[in-house]
CSV table of C-alpha atoms in Angstrom, one decimal:
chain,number,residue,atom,x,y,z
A,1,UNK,CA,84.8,40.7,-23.7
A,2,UNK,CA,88.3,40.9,-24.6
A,3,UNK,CA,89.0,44.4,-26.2
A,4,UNK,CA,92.3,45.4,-28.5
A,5,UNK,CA,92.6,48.9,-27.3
A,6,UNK,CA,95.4,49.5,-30.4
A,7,UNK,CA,92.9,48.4,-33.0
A,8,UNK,CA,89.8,50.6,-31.4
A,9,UNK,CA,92.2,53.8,-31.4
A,10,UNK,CA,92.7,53.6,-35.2
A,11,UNK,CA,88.9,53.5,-35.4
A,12,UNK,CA,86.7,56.9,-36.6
A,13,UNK,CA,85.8,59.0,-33.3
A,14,UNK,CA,81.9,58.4,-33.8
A,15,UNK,CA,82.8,54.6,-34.6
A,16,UNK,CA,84.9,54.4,-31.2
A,17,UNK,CA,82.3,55.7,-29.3
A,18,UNK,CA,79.3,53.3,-30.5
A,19,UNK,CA,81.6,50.2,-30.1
A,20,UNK,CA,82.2,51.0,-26.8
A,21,UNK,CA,79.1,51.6,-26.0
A,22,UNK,CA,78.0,48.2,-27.3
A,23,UNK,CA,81.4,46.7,-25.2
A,24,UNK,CA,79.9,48.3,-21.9
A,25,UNK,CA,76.4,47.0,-22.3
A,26,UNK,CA,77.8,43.7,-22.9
A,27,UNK,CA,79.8,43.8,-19.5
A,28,UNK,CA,76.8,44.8,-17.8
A,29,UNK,CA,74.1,42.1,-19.3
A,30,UNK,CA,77.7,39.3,-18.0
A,31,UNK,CA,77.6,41.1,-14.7
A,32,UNK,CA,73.7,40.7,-14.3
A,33,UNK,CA,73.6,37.0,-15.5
A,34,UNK,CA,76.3,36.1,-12.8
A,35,UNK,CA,74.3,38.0,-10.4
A,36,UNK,CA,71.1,36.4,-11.7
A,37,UNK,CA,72.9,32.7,-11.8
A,38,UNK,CA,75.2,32.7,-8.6
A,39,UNK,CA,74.6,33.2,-4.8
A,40,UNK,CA,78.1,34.6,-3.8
A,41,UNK,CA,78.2,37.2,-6.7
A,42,UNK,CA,74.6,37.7,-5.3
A,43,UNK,CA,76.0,38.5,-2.3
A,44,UNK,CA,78.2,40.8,-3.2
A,45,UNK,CA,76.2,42.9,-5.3
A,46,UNK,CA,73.8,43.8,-2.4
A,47,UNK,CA,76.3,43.9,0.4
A,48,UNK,CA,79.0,45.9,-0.8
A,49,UNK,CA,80.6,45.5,2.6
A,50,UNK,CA,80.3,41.5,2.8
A,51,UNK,CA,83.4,40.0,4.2
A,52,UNK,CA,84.3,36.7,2.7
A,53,UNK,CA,85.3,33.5,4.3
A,54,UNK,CA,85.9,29.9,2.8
A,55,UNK,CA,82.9,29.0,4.1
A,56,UNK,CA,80.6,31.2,2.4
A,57,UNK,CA,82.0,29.9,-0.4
A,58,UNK,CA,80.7,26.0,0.5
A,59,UNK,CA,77.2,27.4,1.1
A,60,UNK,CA,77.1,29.4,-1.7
A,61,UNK,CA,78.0,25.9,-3.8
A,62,UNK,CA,75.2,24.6,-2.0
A,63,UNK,CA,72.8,27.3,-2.5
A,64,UNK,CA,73.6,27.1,-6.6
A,65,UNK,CA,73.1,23.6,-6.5
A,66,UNK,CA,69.7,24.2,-4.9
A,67,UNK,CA,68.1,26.2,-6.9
A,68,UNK,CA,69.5,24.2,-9.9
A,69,UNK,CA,67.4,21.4,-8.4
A,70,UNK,CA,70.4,19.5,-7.7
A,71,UNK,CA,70.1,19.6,-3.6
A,72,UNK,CA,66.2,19.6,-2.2
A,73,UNK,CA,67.1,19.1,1.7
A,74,UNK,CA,70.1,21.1,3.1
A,75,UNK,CA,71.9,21.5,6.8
A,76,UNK,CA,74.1,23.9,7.4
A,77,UNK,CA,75.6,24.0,11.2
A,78,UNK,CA,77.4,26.8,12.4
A,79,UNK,CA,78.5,29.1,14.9
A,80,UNK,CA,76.7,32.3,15.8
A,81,UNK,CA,77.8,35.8,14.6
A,82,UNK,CA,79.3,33.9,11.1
A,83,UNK,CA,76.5,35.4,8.4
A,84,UNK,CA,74.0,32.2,9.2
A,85,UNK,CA,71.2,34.1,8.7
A,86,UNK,CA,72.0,36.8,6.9
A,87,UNK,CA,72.8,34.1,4.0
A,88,UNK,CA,69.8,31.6,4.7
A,89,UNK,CA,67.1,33.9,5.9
A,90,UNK,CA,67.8,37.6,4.1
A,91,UNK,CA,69.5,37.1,1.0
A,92,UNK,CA,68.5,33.3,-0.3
A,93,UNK,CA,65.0,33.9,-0.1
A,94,UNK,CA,65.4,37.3,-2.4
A,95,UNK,CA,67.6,36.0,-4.9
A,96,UNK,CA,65.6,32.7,-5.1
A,97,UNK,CA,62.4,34.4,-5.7
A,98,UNK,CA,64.2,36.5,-7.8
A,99,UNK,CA,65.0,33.4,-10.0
A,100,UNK,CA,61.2,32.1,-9.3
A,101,UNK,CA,59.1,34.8,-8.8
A,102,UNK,CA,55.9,32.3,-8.3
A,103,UNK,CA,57.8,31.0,-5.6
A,104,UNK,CA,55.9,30.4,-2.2
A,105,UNK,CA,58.4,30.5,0.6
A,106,UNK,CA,57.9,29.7,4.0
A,107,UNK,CA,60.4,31.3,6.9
A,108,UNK,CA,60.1,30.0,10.3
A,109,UNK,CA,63.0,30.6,13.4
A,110,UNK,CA,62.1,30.1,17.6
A,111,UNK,CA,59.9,33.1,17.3
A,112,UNK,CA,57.5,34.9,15.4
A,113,UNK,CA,58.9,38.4,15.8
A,114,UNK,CA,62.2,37.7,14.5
A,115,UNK,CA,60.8,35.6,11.5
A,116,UNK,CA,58.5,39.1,10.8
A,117,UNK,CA,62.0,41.0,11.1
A,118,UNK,CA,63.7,38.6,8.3
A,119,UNK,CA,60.9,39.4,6.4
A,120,UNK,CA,61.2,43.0,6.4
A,121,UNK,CA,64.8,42.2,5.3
A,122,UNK,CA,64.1,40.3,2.5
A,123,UNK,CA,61.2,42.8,1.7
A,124,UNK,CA,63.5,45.4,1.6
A,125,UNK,CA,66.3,44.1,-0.3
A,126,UNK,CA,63.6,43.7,-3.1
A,127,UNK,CA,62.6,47.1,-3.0
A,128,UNK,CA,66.2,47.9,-3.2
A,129,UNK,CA,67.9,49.9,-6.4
A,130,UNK,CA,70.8,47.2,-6.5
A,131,UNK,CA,67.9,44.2,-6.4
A,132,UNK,CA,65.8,45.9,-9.1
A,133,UNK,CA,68.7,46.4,-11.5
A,134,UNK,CA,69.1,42.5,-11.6
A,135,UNK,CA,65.6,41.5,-11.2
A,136,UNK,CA,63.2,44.9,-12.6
A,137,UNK,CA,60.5,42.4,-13.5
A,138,UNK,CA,59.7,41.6,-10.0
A,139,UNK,CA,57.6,43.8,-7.8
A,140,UNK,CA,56.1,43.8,-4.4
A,141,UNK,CA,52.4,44.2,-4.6
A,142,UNK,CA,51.6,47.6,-2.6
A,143,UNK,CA,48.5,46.4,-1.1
A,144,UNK,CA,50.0,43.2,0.5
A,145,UNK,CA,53.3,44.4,1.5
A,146,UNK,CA,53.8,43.5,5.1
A,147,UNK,CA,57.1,42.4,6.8
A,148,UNK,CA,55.8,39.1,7.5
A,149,UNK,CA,53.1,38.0,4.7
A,150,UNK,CA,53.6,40.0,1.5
A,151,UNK,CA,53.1,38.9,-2.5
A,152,UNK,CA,54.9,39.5,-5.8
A,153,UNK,CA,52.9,41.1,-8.7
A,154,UNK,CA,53.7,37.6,-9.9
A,155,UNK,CA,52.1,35.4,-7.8
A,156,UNK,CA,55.4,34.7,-5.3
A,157,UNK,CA,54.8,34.6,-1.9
A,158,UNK,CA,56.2,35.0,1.5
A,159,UNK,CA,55.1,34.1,4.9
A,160,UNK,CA,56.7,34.3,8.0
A,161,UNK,CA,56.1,32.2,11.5
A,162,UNK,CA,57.4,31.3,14.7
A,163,UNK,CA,58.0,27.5,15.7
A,164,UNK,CA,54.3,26.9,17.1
A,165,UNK,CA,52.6,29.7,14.9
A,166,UNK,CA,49.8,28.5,12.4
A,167,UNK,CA,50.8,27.9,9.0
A,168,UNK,CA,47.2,26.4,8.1
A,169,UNK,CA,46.4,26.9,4.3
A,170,UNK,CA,49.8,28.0,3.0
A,171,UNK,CA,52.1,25.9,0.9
A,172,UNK,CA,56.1,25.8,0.4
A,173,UNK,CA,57.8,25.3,-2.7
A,174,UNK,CA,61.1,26.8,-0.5
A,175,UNK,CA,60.8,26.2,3.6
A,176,UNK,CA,63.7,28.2,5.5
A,177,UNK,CA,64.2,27.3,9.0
A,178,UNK,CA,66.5,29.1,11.2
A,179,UNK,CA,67.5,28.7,14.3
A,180,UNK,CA,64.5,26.4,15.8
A,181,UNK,CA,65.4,26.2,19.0
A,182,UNK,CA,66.7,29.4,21.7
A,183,UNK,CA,69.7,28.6,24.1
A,184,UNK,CA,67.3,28.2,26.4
A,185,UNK,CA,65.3,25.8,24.2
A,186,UNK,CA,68.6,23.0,24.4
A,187,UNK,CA,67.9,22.9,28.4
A,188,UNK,CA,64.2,21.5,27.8
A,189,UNK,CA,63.6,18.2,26.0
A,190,UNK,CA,59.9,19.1,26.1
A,191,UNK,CA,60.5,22.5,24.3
A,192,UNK,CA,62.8,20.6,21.8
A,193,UNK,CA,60.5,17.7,21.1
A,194,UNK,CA,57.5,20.4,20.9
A,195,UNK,CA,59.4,21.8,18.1
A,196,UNK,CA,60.1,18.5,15.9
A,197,UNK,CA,56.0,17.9,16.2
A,198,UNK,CA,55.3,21.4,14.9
A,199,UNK,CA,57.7,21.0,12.5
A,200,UNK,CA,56.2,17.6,11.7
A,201,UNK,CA,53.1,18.5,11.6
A,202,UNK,CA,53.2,22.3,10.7
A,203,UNK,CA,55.3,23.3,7.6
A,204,UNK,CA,56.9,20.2,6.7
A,205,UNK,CA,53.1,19.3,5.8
A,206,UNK,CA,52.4,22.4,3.5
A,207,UNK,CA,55.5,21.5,1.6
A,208,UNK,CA,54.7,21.9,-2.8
A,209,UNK,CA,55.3,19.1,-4.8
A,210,UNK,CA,59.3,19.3,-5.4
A,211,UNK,CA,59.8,21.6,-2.6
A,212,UNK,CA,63.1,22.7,-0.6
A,213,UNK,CA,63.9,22.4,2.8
A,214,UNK,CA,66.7,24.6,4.3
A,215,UNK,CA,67.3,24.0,7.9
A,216,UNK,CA,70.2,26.7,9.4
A,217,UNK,CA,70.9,26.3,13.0
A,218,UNK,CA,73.7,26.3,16.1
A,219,UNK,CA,73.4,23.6,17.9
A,220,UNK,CA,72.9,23.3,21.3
A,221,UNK,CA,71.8,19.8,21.5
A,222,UNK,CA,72.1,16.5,20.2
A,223,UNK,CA,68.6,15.7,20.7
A,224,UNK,CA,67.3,19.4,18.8
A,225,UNK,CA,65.6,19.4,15.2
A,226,UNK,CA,68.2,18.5,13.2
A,227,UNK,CA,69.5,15.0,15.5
A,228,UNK,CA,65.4,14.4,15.0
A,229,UNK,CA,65.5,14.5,11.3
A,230,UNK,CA,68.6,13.0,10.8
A,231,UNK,CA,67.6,9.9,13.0
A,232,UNK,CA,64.6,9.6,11.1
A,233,UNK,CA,67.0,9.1,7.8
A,234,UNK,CA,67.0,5.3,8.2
A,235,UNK,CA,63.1,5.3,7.9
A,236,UNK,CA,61.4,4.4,4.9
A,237,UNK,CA,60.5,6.9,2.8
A,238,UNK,CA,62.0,9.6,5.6
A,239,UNK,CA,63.7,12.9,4.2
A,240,UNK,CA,67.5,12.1,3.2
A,241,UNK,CA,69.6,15.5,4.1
A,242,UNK,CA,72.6,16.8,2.8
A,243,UNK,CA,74.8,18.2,5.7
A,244,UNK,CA,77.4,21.0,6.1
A,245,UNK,CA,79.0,21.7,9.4
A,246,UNK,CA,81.6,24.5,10.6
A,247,UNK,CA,82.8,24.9,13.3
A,248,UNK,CA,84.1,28.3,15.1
A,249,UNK,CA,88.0,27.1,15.4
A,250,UNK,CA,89.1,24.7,12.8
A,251,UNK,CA,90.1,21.5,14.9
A,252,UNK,CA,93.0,20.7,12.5
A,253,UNK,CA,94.7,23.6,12.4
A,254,UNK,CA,93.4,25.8,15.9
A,255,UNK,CA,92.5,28.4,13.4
A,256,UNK,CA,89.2,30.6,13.1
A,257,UNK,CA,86.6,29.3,10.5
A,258,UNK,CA,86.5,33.0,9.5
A,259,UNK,CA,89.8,34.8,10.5
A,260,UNK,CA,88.8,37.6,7.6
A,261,UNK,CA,86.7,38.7,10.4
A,262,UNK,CA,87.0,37.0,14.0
A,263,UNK,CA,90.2,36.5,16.2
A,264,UNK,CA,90.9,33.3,17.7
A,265,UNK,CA,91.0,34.6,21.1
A,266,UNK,CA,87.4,36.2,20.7
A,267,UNK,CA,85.8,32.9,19.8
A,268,UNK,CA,87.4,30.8,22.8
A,269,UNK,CA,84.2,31.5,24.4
A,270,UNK,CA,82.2,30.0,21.9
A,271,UNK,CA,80.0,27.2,23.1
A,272,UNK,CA,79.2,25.8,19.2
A,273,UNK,CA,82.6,24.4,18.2
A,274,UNK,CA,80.9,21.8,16.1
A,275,UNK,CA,82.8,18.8,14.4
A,276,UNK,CA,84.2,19.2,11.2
A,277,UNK,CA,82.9,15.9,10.2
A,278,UNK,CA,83.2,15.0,6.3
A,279,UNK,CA,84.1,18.7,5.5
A,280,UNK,CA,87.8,18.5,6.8
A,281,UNK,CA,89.1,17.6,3.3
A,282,UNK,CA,87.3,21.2,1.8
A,283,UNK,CA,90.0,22.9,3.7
């Protein structure tokens, strides 16, 4: 809201002070849409202390166009230590059942304690005063409030597994999977093929009508969930993914991805320098 400062000081005291008023609650209802209608300036509202990169800002894209129902499967590849799943796993699931409140989520990662702790996180970002000032309709309900399976006092829902945990009787209208597969995990073609069958026949199965896959993940192997689904794209009738890939150091230029926040000679130990692929030309 563009204001002529000249004009407003000519106005009556009592005058000035109402149309300000008005002026600030204005700003404040823009601020909140944004909030409401983008994932960066979600991002920022709740972390205060987020540190931006340029690649933050491709995901964030991506995650607009998802909940827009533009995008409905979604890879992102990257390095640890670069806000992976503090963006898929924390702060996407709040603001998109935020947007949704039905929504039925599903969060899976290689084990069931840490996909309990991201659901604390998101828990608590909902129960947060910055959260609640953008979204105040939606409420946790007190009596099924656990880090792992809580509800919305509108029907939303989270639940949170392990790769091999049960997911019998729930459904997905958002499945979030992070980081299937441990280091560990990339030395053991039987633990990585364990994980595409659960995945196959686990929580890909409870998927809603319309749902959304997110898969976030290093990679450690060629032959780990995400070479299994994208193999599978030639299939008929198979998932077709949309893929986003960062590496630590930018090939091109022997830069960091994020040099806001790493130095090059702290990443030269880092094993998942993935290729760039199509994404050079976003740079």
């Amino acid at each position: 809201m563009q204001v002529d400062l000249e004009k407003i000081k000519k106005l009556p005291p009592d005058v000035r002070k109402d149309f300000m008023k008005m002026a600030l609650k204005l700003n404040e209802k823009k601020k909140i849409s944004k909030v409401n209608s983008d994932f960066l300036a979600f991002t920022k509202h709740i972390w205060p202390e987020f540190i931006e990169g340029r690649h933050h800002k491709i995901i964030a894209k991506k995650f607009n166009e998802m909940a827009e129902g533009k995008v409905k499967r979604l890879i992102v590849n990257m390095p640890p230590r670069h806000t992976k799943s503090e963006f898929a796993s924390s702060l996407l699931p709040a603001w998109m059942i935020g947007r949704s409140p039905k929504l039925k989520i599903i969060q899976t990662t290689h084990t069931g304690e840490l996909a309990v702790r991201f659901g604390r996180k998101v828990r608590n970002i909902i129960d947060s005063e910055e959260y609640q000032h953008v979204f105040p309709d939606l409420k946790l309900q007190a009596d099924n409030k656990s880090a792992g399976r809580w509800t919305s006092n509108q029907e939303g829902e989270f639940f949170a597994a392990g790769v091999g945990g049960a997911i019998t009787g729930r459904g997905a209208d958002l499945l979030i999977i992070d980081d299937p597969h441990s280091e560990q995990d990339a030395l053991s073609p039987k633990a990585l093929e364990s994980a595409y069958e659960w995945y196959t026949s686990g929580p890909r199965q409870r998927l809603q009508p319309g749902g959304i896959i997110v898969i976030v993940m290093t990679r450690w192997s060629t032959k780990d969930l995400v070479g299994k689904v994208l193999n599978k794209q030639g299939d008929e009738n198979a998932d077709q993914w949309e893929v986003v890939e960062f590496p630590a150091i930018m090939p091109d230029s022997e830069k960091p991805l994020w040099p806001e926040f790493w130095k090059k000679d702290e990443l030269l130990g880092v094993k998942a320098s993935l290729p760039i692929s199509k994404w050079n030309s976003q740079w």
